Structure formats: structure tokens, C-alpha cells
mmCIF file of C-alpha atoms and ligand atoms in Angstrom:
data_model
loop_
_atom_site.group_PDB
_atom_site.id
_atom_site.type_symbol
_atom_site.label_atom_id
_atom_site.label_comp_id
_atom_site.label_asym_id
_atom_site.label_seq_id
_atom_site.Cartn_x
_atom_site.Cartn_y
_atom_site.Cartn_z
ATOM 1 C CA MET A 197 40.480 132.941 76.319
ATOM 2 C CA VAL A 198 37.342 134.690 75.096
ATOM 3 C CA PHE A 199 37.783 138.553 74.627
ATOM 4 C CA PRO A 200 34.339 141.006 73.761
ATOM 5 C CA ARG A 201 34.301 143.084 70.754
ATOM 6 C CA SER A 202 32.932 145.402 73.329
ATOM 7 C CA VAL A 203 32.848 146.817 76.713
ATOM 8 C CA LEU A 204 31.861 149.724 79.597
ATOM 9 C CA VAL A 205 33.499 149.882 82.324
ATOM 10 C CA THR A 206 32.271 152.580 85.027
ATOM 11 C CA GLY A 207 35.099 154.525 86.985
ATOM 12 C CA ALA A 208 36.901 154.608 85.170
ATOM 13 C CA ASN A 209 39.437 158.240 85.282
ATOM 14 C CA ARG A 210 41.328 157.126 87.693
ATOM 15 C CA GLY A 211 42.237 153.353 89.967
ATOM 16 C CA ILE A 212 41.321 149.676 88.541
ATOM 17 C CA GLY A 213 38.412 151.307 86.166
ATOM 18 C CA LEU A 214 41.499 152.288 84.415
ATOM 19 C CA GLY A 215 43.466 150.015 85.124
ATOM 20 C CA LEU A 216 40.868 147.742 83.130
ATOM 21 C CA VAL A 217 41.076 148.930 80.122
ATOM 22 C CA GLN A 218 44.560 149.799 79.879
ATOM 23 C CA GLN A 219 44.156 145.575 80.052
ATOM 24 C CA PHE A 220 41.952 144.803 77.526
ATOM 25 C CA LEU A 221 42.899 147.601 75.267
ATOM 26 C CA LYS A 222 45.834 144.775 75.092
ATOM 27 C CA HIS A 223 43.919 143.039 73.381
ATOM 28 C CA SER A 224 43.044 143.324 69.764
ATOM 29 C CA GLU A 225 40.099 141.424 70.195
ATOM 30 C CA VAL A 226 38.374 144.110 71.734
ATOM 31 C CA GLN A 227 36.815 146.443 69.129
ATOM 32 C CA ILE A 228 35.696 148.986 70.952
ATOM 33 C CA ILE A 229 36.208 150.464 74.732
ATOM 34 C CA ILE A 230 33.553 153.021 76.781
ATOM 35 C CA ALA A 231 34.880 153.989 79.720
ATOM 36 C CA THR A 232 32.933 156.212 82.224
ATOM 37 C CA ALA A 233 34.018 158.634 83.838
ATOM 38 C CA ARG A 234 32.038 161.548 86.232
ATOM 39 C CA ASP A 235 33.804 164.137 84.849
ATOM 40 C CA VAL A 236 35.352 163.755 81.315
ATOM 41 C CA SER A 237 37.082 166.157 81.441
ATOM 42 C CA LYS A 238 39.172 165.948 84.561
ATOM 43 C CA ALA A 239 40.002 162.678 82.774
ATOM 44 C CA THR A 240 43.167 162.904 81.754
ATOM 45 C CA GLU A 241 44.679 159.581 81.798
ATOM 46 C CA LEU A 242 41.825 158.511 80.713
ATOM 47 C CA ASN A 243 41.945 160.821 77.547
ATOM 48 C CA ALA A 244 45.157 161.091 76.645
ATOM 49 C CA ILE A 245 45.213 157.584 75.382
ATOM 50 C CA LYS A 246 44.692 157.762 71.577
ATOM 51 C CA ASP A 247 43.862 154.242 70.724
ATOM 52 C CA PRO A 248 39.872 154.503 67.403
ATOM 53 C CA ARG A 249 38.588 151.703 69.909
ATOM 54 C CA LEU A 250 39.237 153.514 73.448
ATOM 55 C CA HIS A 251 35.560 156.176 74.175
ATOM 56 C CA VAL A 252 35.566 158.666 77.323
ATOM 57 C CA LEU A 253 31.681 159.039 77.727
ATOM 58 C CA PRO A 254 30.103 160.634 81.079
ATOM 59 C CA LEU A 255 28.352 159.131 83.716
ATOM 60 C CA ILE A 256 27.561 159.538 86.960
ATOM 61 C CA VAL A 257 26.017 156.097 88.787
ATOM 62 C CA THR A 258 24.114 157.413 91.494
ATOM 63 C CA CYS A 259 22.011 160.206 88.873
ATOM 64 C CA ASP A 260 19.536 157.938 86.511
ATOM 65 C CA LYS A 261 19.294 160.515 84.060
ATOM 66 C CA SER A 262 22.736 160.802 83.359
ATOM 67 C CA ILE A 263 22.580 156.309 82.521
ATOM 68 C CA ASP A 264 19.976 156.645 80.138
ATOM 69 C CA ILE A 265 21.670 159.505 78.202
ATOM 70 C CA LEU A 266 24.834 156.625 78.533
ATOM 71 C CA VAL A 267 22.802 154.025 76.976
ATOM 72 C CA LYS A 268 21.313 156.301 74.368
ATOM 73 C CA GLU A 269 24.523 157.047 73.953
ATOM 74 C CA VAL A 270 26.290 153.213 73.559
ATOM 75 C CA GLU A 271 23.014 152.480 71.217
ATOM 76 C CA LYS A 272 25.062 154.540 68.392
ATOM 77 C CA ILE A 273 27.918 153.031 69.159
ATOM 78 C CA VAL A 274 28.288 149.414 69.662
ATOM 79 C CA GLY A 275 24.810 149.830 66.647
ATOM 80 C CA GLU A 276 23.159 146.429 65.471
ATOM 81 C CA GLN A 277 25.958 144.529 67.588
ATOM 82 C CA GLY A 278 25.162 145.652 71.047
ATOM 83 C CA LEU A 279 27.129 145.602 74.202
ATOM 84 C CA ASN A 280 28.720 141.875 75.223
ATOM 85 C CA LEU A 281 30.224 143.289 78.226
ATOM 86 C CA LEU A 282 29.237 145.488 81.508
ATOM 87 C CA VAL A 283 32.144 145.776 83.862
ATOM 88 C CA ASN A 284 30.264 147.431 87.236
ATOM 89 C CA ASN A 285 33.668 148.921 88.575
ATOM 90 C CA ALA A 286 32.413 152.140 90.123
ATOM 91 C CA GLY A 287 32.942 152.458 93.965
ATOM 92 C CA ILE A 288 33.198 154.797 97.184
ATOM 93 C CA LEU A 289 34.684 154.222 100.980
ATOM 94 C CA SER A 290 33.413 155.566 103.897
ATOM 95 C CA LYS A 291 34.321 155.014 107.014
ATOM 96 C CA TYR A 292 31.784 153.333 109.649
ATOM 97 C CA THR A 293 31.414 151.440 111.760
ATOM 98 C CA THR A 294 28.631 150.068 114.852
ATOM 99 C CA LYS A 295 30.375 152.487 117.249
ATOM 100 C CA SER A 296 30.600 155.827 114.526
ATOM 101 C CA GLU A 297 27.876 158.861 115.579
ATOM 102 C CA PRO A 298 24.643 157.144 113.308
ATOM 103 C CA SER A 299 24.929 158.375 110.199
ATOM 104 C CA ARG A 300 21.921 157.511 107.805
ATOM 105 C CA ALA A 301 22.922 160.209 105.506
ATOM 106 C CA ILE A 302 26.733 157.805 104.659
ATOM 107 C CA LEU A 303 25.143 154.789 104.677
ATOM 108 C CA GLN A 304 21.849 155.813 102.332
ATOM 109 C CA GLU A 305 25.418 157.019 100.066
ATOM 110 C CA GLN A 306 27.432 154.040 100.403
ATOM 111 C CA ILE A 307 24.547 151.641 99.498
ATOM 112 C CA ASN A 308 23.456 154.137 96.600
ATOM 113 C CA VAL A 309 26.680 154.349 95.174
ATOM 114 C CA ASN A 310 27.425 150.619 95.992
ATOM 115 C CA SER A 311 24.906 148.192 95.205
ATOM 116 C CA ILE A 312 21.445 150.526 93.908
ATOM 117 C CA SER A 313 23.388 151.764 91.212
ATOM 118 C CA VAL A 314 24.678 148.866 90.158
ATOM 119 C CA VAL A 315 21.274 147.372 89.997
ATOM 120 C CA LEU A 316 19.826 151.243 87.551
ATOM 121 C CA VAL A 317 22.854 150.265 85.986
ATOM 122 C CA SER A 318 22.558 146.910 85.362
ATOM 123 C CA GLN A 319 19.354 146.923 84.261
ATOM 124 C CA LYS A 320 19.347 149.235 82.523
ATOM 125 C CA PHE A 321 22.163 148.417 80.225
ATOM 126 C CA LEU A 322 19.596 145.110 79.719
ATOM 127 C CA PRO A 323 18.232 145.651 76.691
ATOM 128 C CA LEU A 324 21.660 145.736 75.018
ATOM 129 C CA LEU A 325 23.250 143.621 76.771
ATOM 130 C CA GLN A 326 20.303 140.224 75.156
ATOM 131 C CA LYS A 327 21.049 142.412 71.726
ATOM 132 C CA GLY A 328 24.783 141.534 72.320
ATOM 133 C CA ALA A 329 23.978 137.829 73.120
ATOM 134 C CA GLY A 330 21.837 137.742 70.452
ATOM 135 C CA LYS A 331 24.153 138.241 68.187
ATOM 136 C CA SER A 332 27.565 136.793 68.787
ATOM 137 C CA THR A 333 28.883 133.947 68.545
ATOM 138 C CA ALA A 334 30.528 133.958 70.976
ATOM 139 C CA PRO A 335 30.395 130.634 73.424
ATOM 140 C CA ASP A 336 27.153 131.045 75.591
ATOM 141 C CA PHE A 337 27.611 132.708 79.269
ATOM 142 C CA THR A 338 31.081 134.427 78.070
ATOM 143 C CA VAL A 339 32.320 137.961 77.594
ATOM 144 C CA GLY A 340 31.942 136.938 74.339
ATOM 145 C CA LYS A 341 28.344 136.496 74.700
ATOM 146 C CA SER A 342 26.812 138.384 77.244
ATOM 147 C CA ALA A 343 27.750 139.789 80.408
ATOM 148 C CA ILE A 344 27.537 141.953 84.292
ATOM 149 C CA VAL A 345 30.722 141.501 85.947
ATOM 150 C CA THR A 346 31.219 143.752 89.216
ATOM 151 C CA ILE A 347 32.951 144.460 90.797
ATOM 152 C CA SER A 348 32.296 143.826 94.685
ATOM 153 C CA SER A 349 35.340 142.891 97.378
ATOM 154 C CA ARG A 350 35.851 140.307 99.879
ATOM 155 C CA LEU A 351 34.576 142.887 102.512
ATOM 156 C CA GLY A 352 31.418 141.597 101.261
ATOM 157 C CA SER A 353 30.812 138.545 102.438
ATOM 158 C CA ILE A 354 28.704 137.873 105.457
ATOM 159 C CA GLY A 355 30.983 133.888 105.798
ATOM 160 C CA LEU A 356 34.269 135.171 106.140
ATOM 161 C CA ASN A 357 33.367 137.766 108.691
ATOM 162 C CA VAL A 358 34.958 137.584 112.153
ATOM 163 C CA GLU A 359 36.889 140.427 111.945
ATOM 164 C CA GLY A 360 33.636 142.269 112.816
ATOM 165 C CA SER A 361 34.982 146.574 112.491
ATOM 166 C CA GLY A 362 38.765 145.259 113.807
ATOM 167 C CA TRP A 363 40.351 146.286 111.383
ATOM 168 C CA PHE A 364 38.716 147.858 108.490
ATOM 169 C CA GLU A 365 36.163 150.667 109.858
ATOM 170 C CA GLY A 366 34.371 149.300 106.909
ATOM 171 C CA LEU A 367 30.707 147.896 108.631
ATOM 172 C CA ALA A 368 28.427 150.217 105.948
ATOM 173 C CA TYR A 369 30.967 149.619 102.709
ATOM 174 C CA ARG A 370 30.663 145.840 103.998
ATOM 175 C CA MET A 371 26.803 145.800 103.765
ATOM 176 C CA SER A 372 26.746 147.745 100.419
ATOM 177 C CA LYS A 373 29.067 144.833 99.503
ATOM 178 C CA SER A 374 26.980 142.130 100.898
ATOM 179 C CA ALA A 375 23.701 143.897 99.091
ATOM 180 C CA VAL A 376 25.810 143.939 95.158
ATOM 181 C CA ASN A 377 26.355 140.238 95.497
ATOM 182 C CA GLN A 378 22.653 138.851 96.575
ATOM 183 C CA PHE A 379 21.688 141.503 93.225
ATOM 184 C CA ASN A 380 24.469 139.439 90.967
ATOM 185 C CA ARG A 381 23.566 135.780 92.255
ATOM 186 C CA THR A 382 19.523 136.478 91.827
ATOM 187 C CA ILE A 383 20.507 138.204 88.005
ATOM 188 C CA ALA A 384 22.722 135.615 87.712
ATOM 189 C CA VAL A 385 19.382 133.336 87.869
ATOM 190 C CA ASP A 386 17.015 135.675 86.661
ATOM 191 C CA LEU A 387 18.598 135.462 83.131
ATOM 192 C CA GLU A 388 20.680 132.477 82.582
ATOM 193 C CA ALA A 389 17.407 131.743 79.190
ATOM 194 C CA ASP A 390 18.530 134.661 77.522
ATOM 195 C CA GLY A 391 22.105 133.619 78.080
ATOM 196 C CA ILE A 392 23.102 136.373 79.922
ATOM 197 C CA LEU A 393 26.848 135.543 82.763
ATOM 198 C CA ALA A 394 27.023 137.322 85.596
ATOM 199 C CA VAL A 395 29.795 136.851 88.055
ATOM 200 C CA ALA A 396 30.795 139.037 91.535
ATOM 201 C CA PHE A 397 34.466 139.532 91.538
ATOM 202 C CA CYS A 398 37.097 140.598 94.875
ATOM 203 C CA PRO A 399 40.157 142.718 92.935
ATOM 204 C CA GLY A 400 42.165 142.369 95.737
ATOM 205 C CA TRP A 401 44.036 144.987 98.705
ATOM 206 C CA VAL A 402 44.636 147.368 95.732
ATOM 207 C CA GLN A 403 47.012 150.775 95.126
ATOM 208 C CA THR A 404 44.325 153.496 94.578
ATOM 209 C CA ASP A 405 42.910 156.251 96.174
ATOM 210 C CA LEU A 406 39.863 153.550 97.567
ATOM 211 C CA GLY A 407 42.759 150.948 98.899
ATOM 212 C CA THR A 408 45.584 153.374 99.885
ATOM 213 C CA SER A 409 49.360 153.435 99.039
ATOM 214 C CA ASN A 410 49.385 150.744 101.859
ATOM 215 C CA ALA A 411 48.129 148.127 99.189
ATOM 216 C CA LEU A 412 49.618 144.518 98.122
ATOM 217 C CA LEU A 413 49.260 144.994 94.375
ATOM 218 C CA THR A 414 49.709 147.804 92.291
ATOM 219 C CA VAL A 415 47.156 148.736 89.753
ATOM 220 C CA GLY A 416 48.334 146.047 86.259
ATOM 221 C CA GLN A 417 48.146 143.558 88.716
ATOM 222 C CA SER A 418 45.252 143.255 90.081
ATOM 223 C CA ALA A 419 43.888 144.697 86.326
ATOM 224 C CA SER A 420 45.602 142.049 84.574
ATOM 225 C CA ALA A 421 44.691 138.654 86.387
ATOM 226 C CA LEU A 422 41.073 140.519 86.557
ATOM 227 C CA VAL A 423 40.590 140.702 82.880
ATOM 228 C CA ASN A 424 43.079 136.824 82.449
ATOM 229 C CA SER A 425 39.903 136.311 84.942
ATOM 230 C CA PHE A 426 37.096 136.865 83.413
ATOM 231 C CA SER A 427 38.407 135.437 80.115
ATOM 232 C CA LYS A 428 37.656 132.124 80.434
ATOM 233 C CA LEU A 429 34.475 132.765 82.187
ATOM 234 C CA THR A 430 32.083 129.746 82.090
ATOM 235 C CA LYS A 431 28.343 128.751 82.795
ATOM 236 C CA GLU A 432 29.975 127.184 86.019
ATOM 237 C CA HIS A 433 30.932 130.060 86.735
ATOM 238 C CA ASN A 434 27.349 131.823 85.829
ATOM 239 C CA GLY A 435 26.129 133.986 89.893
ATOM 240 C CA GLY A 436 29.746 133.224 91.921
ATOM 241 C CA TYR A 437 31.532 135.406 93.902
ATOM 242 C CA PHE A 438 35.650 134.775 92.628
ATOM 243 C CA THR A 439 38.815 136.515 93.448
ATOM 244 C CA ARG A 440 40.264 138.214 90.447
ATOM 245 C CA GLU A 441 42.506 134.689 90.639
ATOM 246 C CA LEU A 442 38.915 132.638 89.589
ATOM 247 C CA GLU A 443 38.642 131.490 93.693
ATOM 248 C CA VAL A 444 35.700 130.603 94.754
ATOM 249 C CA ILE A 445 34.571 133.318 97.638
ATOM 250 C CA PRO A 446 31.463 132.483 99.802
ATOM 251 C CA PHE A 447 29.471 134.404 99.807
HETATM 252 P P1 NDP B 718 39.802 154.859 93.409
HETATM 253 O O1 NDP B 718 38.933 155.571 93.783
HETATM 254 O O2 NDP B 718 40.208 154.263 93.074
HETATM 255 O O3 NDP B 718 37.993 155.212 91.940
HETATM 256 C C1 NDP B 718 36.988 154.778 92.422
HETATM 257 C C2 NDP B 718 36.262 155.226 91.258
HETATM 258 O O4 NDP B 718 34.783 155.570 90.949
HETATM 259 C C3 NDP B 718 36.366 157.063 90.500
HETATM 260 O O5 NDP B 718 36.454 156.524 88.950
HETATM 261 C C4 NDP B 718 35.478 157.317 90.604
HETATM 262 O O6 NDP B 718 34.903 158.270 89.366
HETATM 263 C C5 NDP B 718 34.180 156.489 90.496
HETATM 264 N N1 NDP B 718 32.850 156.674 91.214
HETATM 265 C C6 NDP B 718 32.318 156.764 92.302
HETATM 266 N N2 NDP B 718 31.610 157.407 92.134
HETATM 267 C C7 NDP B 718 31.082 157.743 91.501
HETATM 268 C C8 NDP B 718 29.374 157.839 91.208
HETATM 269 N N3 NDP B 718 28.627 158.336 91.581
HETATM 270 N N4 NDP B 718 28.792 157.689 90.020
HETATM 271 C C9 NDP B 718 30.418 157.990 88.689
HETATM 272 N N5 NDP B 718 31.596 156.785 89.528
HETATM 273 C C10 NDP B 718 31.959 157.674 90.040
HETATM 274 O O7 NDP B 718 38.229 152.720 93.628
HETATM 275 P P2 NDP B 718 39.046 151.816 93.003
HETATM 276 O O8 NDP B 718 39.600 151.620 91.352
HETATM 277 O O9 NDP B 718 39.893 151.260 94.388
HETATM 278 O O10 NDP B 718 37.874 150.573 93.103
HETATM 279 C C11 NDP B 718 37.052 150.777 92.137
HETATM 280 C C12 NDP B 718 36.427 149.007 92.694
HETATM 281 O O11 NDP B 718 36.461 147.672 93.982
HETATM 282 C C13 NDP B 718 34.962 149.689 93.567
HETATM 283 O O12 NDP B 718 34.438 149.315 93.746
HETATM 284 C C14 NDP B 718 35.678 148.905 95.048
HETATM 285 O O13 NDP B 718 35.147 148.801 95.756
HETATM 286 C C15 NDP B 718 36.182 148.123 94.248
HETATM 287 N N6 NDP B 718 37.189 147.019 95.252
HETATM 288 C C16 NDP B 718 38.490 147.784 95.492
HETATM 289 C C17 NDP B 718 39.606 147.704 96.410
HETATM 290 C C18 NDP B 718 41.296 148.797 96.491
HETATM 291 O O14 NDP B 718 42.250 147.602 97.134
HETATM 292 N N7 NDP B 718 41.400 149.138 95.865
HETATM 293 C C19 NDP B 718 39.149 146.436 97.126
HETATM 294 C C20 NDP B 718 37.619 145.176 96.897
HETATM 295 C C21 NDP B 718 37.305 146.625 95.844
HETATM 296 P P3 NDP B 718 35.707 160.143 90.600
HETATM 297 O O15 NDP B 718 36.875 159.876 89.526
HETATM 298 O O16 NDP B 718 34.652 160.927 90.639
HETATM 299 O O17 NDP B 718 35.348 160.129 91.872
#
């Protein structure tokens, strides 16, 4: 099992992001945990955690200036060792189906948050991840070296979509997650020479504001399985799309 020295989780003030931070805090190998929230002053649960390894910083993923400011702050925190693991977790789900009132705004917002912002956050953190890859003595293509993990969804799988909008009113959400899966595969190939791993995960159906209280899994169950799987990632997983238990999901 390999753990990162430093990790950054977006959208960490609630839901799965908060759960991931809580799991990372259980591992002493993880020395720096950067948890981002849109409004840090309202991130009550994060702010209540008293652990010197945790840094709570603001990030609005749809705002380029906000990303740029965060990169500078993170650079100061991680120093010459760079960043080992970026977890793109922040996301939204708007109900929208083929038969909805046509709305460019809903489609654009969904894709802006769940796909475009993941691309831009990852690109802007690339220099710090490259630094992390160069400095770490952990094995190549592990989260201890340098990795981008994107929290996607099984609903982004085109191959598995036989239900259309039947039981799930998430056309725009599905599209945004399919797009981010394409990004994951592309950046994995593009960064292979840098030794940086890129992997997409589905966390399962989880009890959060997005997943609703009807969901099957608690945040703790999903987040602990995810962090366990992150620690097992190797080169063979690069560019892949997996369940929280590291089972392959068809694209
Ligand atoms: P939540 O709704 O509980 O939390 C979403 C998080 O994303 C919040 O911290 C929210 O911040 C943040 N966020 C949303 N928009 C932005 C933005 N523009 N800038 C910065 N942060 C933003 O969702 P989950 O925890 O359930 O979802 C986390 C990830 O897991 C998502 O990518 C989701 O698609 C994925 N997922 C979830 C499933 C589930 O069943 N829950 C299933 C499959 C995938 P704020 O509090 O400020 O709104």
C-alpha cells in the first residue's frame, strides 16, 4: 500500500470530499492534506478538525483566478517536494432529461463544473505534480509519486447506458462524466513520460446531498474503500475507470 506525502481534495467541506479527508487523516504517511471549500468560513466540519496536517483553503473550481490563487498557496505549503495527489472531487448534479425544457444554461453549468473545471484544475496543478513526481522516492505510477484521481460516476459510462433517462434524470450529468472520463484517459497517456498516473473512479451510490439519503452507502464506506484502492494503484491502472473496489468499469 502506498500513500501520498501530500494530497489535495476539491469540494471537501461535505459529502465524499469530506469523507476522503477524514480517511487520509487516518494514515500517518500522509503529512499534508489540503482540503478545499468554496466558502471556508462555512466549512464547519473541516474547521472543527484539529490536526496540523490539515490545511483548509478556498477554491471555486469554475473560477480561474481562484484556481491560480490556490496553486500559489499550495506551492508554499508543499515546498520543494511538490504535490503527490490531486483528487478532483467537486461536482454537481442537476436534473435534466431529453424531454426537459431545453436549457443551455443547465447543460453548460453541469459540464463547466464536472468536466471543464477538472481539466483546468489539473492543468494548473501540473507543475506541482511534476515536481512531486521528480522528488518522491515512491514507486512510479503510484499515489505516493504523483497522481490525478478524478471522482467520476458509473453514469458516465456510455457502454453501460441501457436505461437512458429512465430511472435517473441525469442526461447532462452523464455527459459531463463521460467527458471527464475522456479527459482522464487522454491526460494519462499524455503524462506517461512524466511518470504521473491518472485514474477515474465511481464512488458508488453514496448518502450525500447529491446522492440523497436513499443511497446504499455511507460516506465512510465509500471513502474508506476509495482511499484503500488509491493506495493500490500502479501503472496497470493508468488511464482506467474503476469502481471504489478497483473493478474495471467499461467506458
Ligand atoms: P455533494 O453535493 O455532497 O458535495 C459536492 C461538493 O462539491 C461540495 O463540497 C460542493 O461545495 C462542491 N462544489 C460544487 N460546485 C463547486 C464549485 N463550482 N467549486 C468548488 N466546489 C464545488 O456531492 P458528493 O459528495 O456526493 O459528490 C462528490 C463527487 O462524487 C461528485 O463529483 C459526484 O459527481 C461524485 N459522485 C457522487 C455519487 C453519490 O452517490 N453521492 C455517485 C457518483 C459520483 P459547496 O458545499 O460549496 O456547494
